[in-house]
Amino acid sequence: AVCRCLNDRDGAVQSEAARTLGQFGEHAAVAIPPLLELVRAESHVWLNAITALVAIKAEAKLVIPEIVSLIRWQPAHAGSLA
C-alpha cells in the first residue's frame, strides 16, 4: 500500500511514502524502481527518495548514476546531498 503512494499526485504523500519505505530498510526492496523514478522525475521528493534507496540498501550501480545525473543537471541541489 505504501508503494502505491509513491505514484500519488500529491508530492507530500510521495515524500512521506518514500520516508516510510526507508524505515522498512531491505524489506522495501520492491520499492526501488518507483523510488528511482521519483529521482528521475526531478520532483521535490528526490532527496527522500535517495535517502530511502540508501536505507533499503539498493545496489550502488542503480543509485549512483541517478545521483550523478541529478548533480549534473541540477547543480543547485548538489549541496543538499552533503
XYZ file of C-alpha atoms in Angstrom:
82
model
C 0.000 0.000 0.000
C 2.808 2.417 0.816
C 4.445 1.755 -2.582
C 1.284 2.924 -4.329
C 1.573 6.253 -2.541
C 4.790 6.913 -4.485
C 2.558 7.423 -7.539
C 0.192 9.822 -5.803
C -0.212 13.242 -7.430
C 0.429 14.981 -4.112
C 4.145 15.479 -3.539
C 3.659 15.471 0.233
C 2.132 11.982 0.010
C 5.010 10.809 -2.204
C 7.548 12.279 0.192
C 6.013 10.614 3.238
C 5.778 7.297 1.389
C 9.476 7.456 0.478
C 10.392 8.293 4.070
C 8.255 5.443 5.391
C 9.681 2.932 2.920
C 13.168 3.869 4.016
C 12.243 2.854 7.553
C 11.458 -0.652 6.295
C 15.029 -0.990 5.072
C 15.814 -4.011 2.924
C 12.246 -5.276 3.313
C 11.133 -2.468 0.991
C 13.300 -3.599 -1.949
C 10.196 -3.850 -4.127
C 10.034 -0.040 -3.972
C 13.405 0.501 -5.670
C 12.036 1.058 -9.218
C 9.396 3.638 -8.240
C 11.872 5.417 -5.952
C 14.334 5.657 -8.841
C 11.535 7.130 -10.953
C 10.963 9.828 -8.331
C 14.631 10.755 -8.516
C 14.475 10.886 -12.325
C 11.245 12.914 -12.319
C 13.035 15.969 -10.917
C 10.320 16.262 -8.301
C 10.910 17.901 -4.945
C 10.751 14.405 -3.441
C 14.165 13.377 -4.823
C 16.038 13.734 -1.517
C 13.605 11.494 0.393
C 13.703 9.024 -2.490
C 17.518 8.855 -2.415
C 17.516 8.566 1.374
C 15.066 5.656 1.127
C 17.168 3.961 -1.563
C 20.205 4.141 0.707
C 18.227 2.785 3.686
C 16.859 -0.049 1.538
C 20.456 -0.765 0.510
C 19.685 -0.579 -3.173
C 22.629 -1.619 -5.305
C 25.058 1.231 -5.830
C 25.103 0.567 -9.580
C 21.410 1.558 -9.629
C 21.556 4.572 -7.338
C 24.875 6.268 -8.085
C 24.135 7.014 -11.766
C 20.884 8.701 -10.714
C 22.683 10.832 -8.144
C 25.371 11.788 -10.673
C 22.703 12.692 -13.202
C 20.858 14.778 -10.619
C 24.030 16.672 -9.735
C 24.966 17.146 -13.373
C 21.595 18.548 -14.399
C 20.622 20.269 -11.170
C 23.862 21.576 -9.615
C 21.890 23.791 -7.232
C 20.752 20.624 -5.416
C 24.244 19.175 -5.040
C 24.776 20.900 -1.682
C 21.722 19.102 -0.268
C 23.434 15.747 -0.756
C 26.289 16.579 1.597
